Coordinates of C-alpha atoms in Angstrom, one line a residue:
M336 CA 25.5 -66.9 -16.4
K337 CA 24.0 -63.8 -17.7
Y338 CA 20.5 -64.8 -16.3
I339 CA 22.0 -65.5 -12.9
F340 CA 23.5 -62.1 -12.8
Y341 CA 20.1 -60.5 -13.6
L342 CA 18.4 -62.7 -11.1
L343 CA 20.8 -61.6 -8.3
W344 CA 20.4 -58.0 -9.3
A345 CA 16.6 -58.3 -9.2
A346 CA 16.7 -60.0 -5.8
L347 CA 19.0 -57.4 -4.4
A348 CA 16.7 -54.6 -5.7
L349 CA 13.6 -56.2 -4.2
T350 CA 15.2 -56.8 -0.8
S351 CA 16.3 -53.2 -0.6
C352 CA 12.7 -52.1 -1.3
F353 CA 11.2 -54.4 1.3
N354 CA 13.8 -53.6 3.9
T355 CA 13.4 -49.9 3.8
R356 CA 11.5 -48.7 6.9
Y357 CA 10.5 -45.3 8.0
D358 CA 12.2 -44.4 11.3
E359 CA 9.4 -43.0 13.3
A360 CA 11.5 -42.7 16.5
E361 CA 13.8 -40.2 14.9
E362 CA 10.9 -38.2 13.6
R363 CA 9.3 -38.1 17.0
R364 CA 12.5 -37.0 18.6
K365 CA 12.9 -34.1 16.1
Q366 CA 9.2 -33.1 16.7
R367 CA 9.8 -33.1 20.5
I368 CA 12.8 -30.8 20.0
R369 CA 10.7 -28.4 17.8
D370 CA 7.9 -28.4 20.4
S371 CA 10.3 -27.7 23.2
I372 CA 11.9 -24.8 21.3
H373 CA 8.4 -23.3 20.6
A374 CA 7.3 -23.7 24.2
D375 CA 10.5 -22.0 25.4
S376 CA 10.0 -19.1 23.0
V377 CA 6.4 -18.6 24.1
T378 CA 7.4 -18.7 27.8
M379 CA 10.2 -16.3 27.2
R380 CA 7.9 -13.9 25.3
R381 CA 5.3 -14.0 28.1
N382 CA 7.9 -13.5 30.8
T383 CA 9.7 -10.6 29.1
P384 CA 8.2 -7.1 29.9
D385 CA 6.9 -5.3 26.8
T386 CA 7.5 -1.6 27.0
T387 CA 5.6 0.5 24.6
L388 CA 4.1 3.9 23.9
A389 CA 0.3 4.0 23.4
T390 CA -2.6 6.3 23.1
Y391 CA -5.3 5.8 25.8
K392 CA -8.7 5.1 24.3
R393 CA -11.0 4.1 27.2
N394 CA -11.4 2.0 30.3
A395 CA -13.9 -0.3 31.7
L396 CA -14.5 -2.1 35.0
C397 CA -15.0 -5.9 34.3
D398 CA -15.5 -8.3 37.2
G399 CA -13.8 -5.8 39.6
Q400 CA -10.7 -5.5 37.2
H401 CA -9.9 -2.2 35.5
M402 CA -9.4 -2.8 31.8
I403 CA -7.5 -0.3 29.7
T404 CA -8.0 0.0 26.0
F405 CA -5.1 1.4 24.1
D406 CA -3.5 1.7 20.7
R407 CA 0.2 1.3 20.2
V408 CA 2.0 4.2 18.6
K409 CA 5.5 5.4 17.8
M410 CA 6.9 8.8 18.7
L411 CA 9.3 10.5 16.2
S412 CA 11.5 13.3 17.3
G413 CA 14.2 15.5 15.7
E414 CA 14.9 15.1 12.0
E415 CA 12.6 12.1 11.7
A416 CA 9.7 14.2 13.1
A417 CA 10.5 17.1 10.8
D418 CA 10.6 14.8 7.7
Y419 CA 7.4 13.1 8.7
A420 CA 5.6 16.5 9.3
K421 CA 6.8 17.8 5.9
R422 CA 5.7 14.6 4.1
H423 CA 2.2 14.7 5.7
K424 CA 1.8 18.5 5.6
R425 CA 1.6 18.7 9.4
Y426 CA 2.6 22.3 10.1
G427 CA 3.3 23.6 13.6
N428 CA 4.7 21.1 16.1
N429 CA 7.3 18.9 14.4
V430 CA 9.6 18.4 17.4
N431 CA 7.7 15.3 18.6
V432 CA 5.2 13.6 16.3
V433 CA 3.1 10.7 17.3
V434 CA 2.7 8.2 14.5
N435 CA 0.1 5.5 14.3
Q436 CA 0.3 3.5 11.1
E437 CA -2.8 1.3 11.7
V438 CA -5.4 1.3 14.5
T439 CA -5.1 -2.0 16.4
L440 CA -6.8 -1.7 19.8
E441 CA -5.8 -3.8 22.7
T442 CA -7.5 -4.2 26.0
L443 CA -5.5 -5.4 29.0
P444 CA -6.2 -5.4 32.7
L445 CA -4.4 -2.9 35.0
A446 CA -2.6 -4.8 37.8
E447 CA -3.7 -4.0 41.3
D448 CA -0.2 -3.1 42.3
A449 CA 0.7 -1.3 39.1
L450 CA 2.9 1.8 39.4
I451 CA 0.9 4.7 38.0
L452 CA 2.6 8.1 37.3
M453 CA 0.6 11.1 36.2
I454 CA 1.6 14.6 35.3
D455 CA 1.3 16.8 38.4
D456 CA -0.4 20.0 37.3
S457 CA -0.3 21.5 40.7
D458 CA 3.5 21.7 40.8
T459 CA 4.2 25.2 39.3
T460 CA 7.7 25.5 40.9
S461 CA 9.3 23.0 38.5
T462 CA 11.7 24.8 36.1
S463 CA 12.8 21.7 34.2
E464 CA 11.5 20.8 30.8
Q465 CA 10.2 17.5 32.2
P466 CA 6.9 18.0 34.0
A467 CA 6.7 16.8 37.6
M468 CA 5.2 13.4 38.1
R469 CA 3.0 12.1 41.0
R470 CA 2.2 8.6 42.0
T471 CA -1.5 8.0 42.0
T472 CA -4.1 5.3 42.5
I473 CA -6.0 3.5 39.8
A474 CA -9.2 5.4 40.4
D475 CA -7.5 8.8 40.2
A476 CA -5.6 7.8 37.1
I477 CA -8.7 6.8 35.3
E478 CA -10.3 10.1 36.1
D479 CA -7.2 12.1 34.9
L480 CA -6.6 10.3 31.6
K481 CA -8.3 11.7 28.6
K482 CA -8.9 10.0 25.3
E483 CA -5.9 10.1 23.0
D484 CA -3.4 10.9 25.8
V485 CA 0.0 9.4 25.1
I486 CA 1.0 6.9 27.8
Q487 CA 4.0 4.7 28.4
I488 CA 3.1 1.2 29.6
I489 CA 4.9 -2.0 30.5
V490 CA 3.0 -5.2 30.0
L491 CA 3.9 -8.4 31.7
H492 CA 1.9 -11.7 31.7
R493 CA -0.9 -9.9 29.7
S494 CA -1.3 -7.3 32.5
I495 CA -0.3 -3.6 32.6
I496 CA 2.2 -3.3 35.5
Y497 CA 3.4 0.3 34.8
L498 CA 1.5 3.3 33.4
R499 CA 3.0 6.8 32.9
Q500 CA 1.2 9.7 31.3
L501 CA 3.4 11.6 28.9
P502 CA 3.1 15.4 28.3
P503 CA 1.1 16.4 25.3
T504 CA 3.0 16.7 22.0
D505 CA 1.1 19.7 20.7

């Protein structure tokens, strides 16, 4: 009787080992879900406009397309700017401080129908603190921009669709 019981137990153990199958269908379904979520996040990231402050570095004309090279920056103001200026021994202007932790240049094309706003130096009647802005063409904007000018840009589909020159912080 004792041997029959051991024999049944061994048969049961062996059948459970041989009947165990890996369910590939379930694993494929989970992988499709993961791929779908990843594709949706990439699509959402590409279709969401990215607004950023940057310093203008240079431009180039490649295959009839104006390419702008810039470096993303962060502007501190108020108490943050004062603390940063004190820590880094930057005396003078500490109302607005442009901070660039690491230089990472990006080069993106400027869209043909991009809205470009430049500071209007010819408007001397403006009494507000904000300088007057003028809408301009790509060619005029490229001539007016100087290296290290702070600009605000909006990037959509790896193209600059909005560019605005900001007043100097010094």
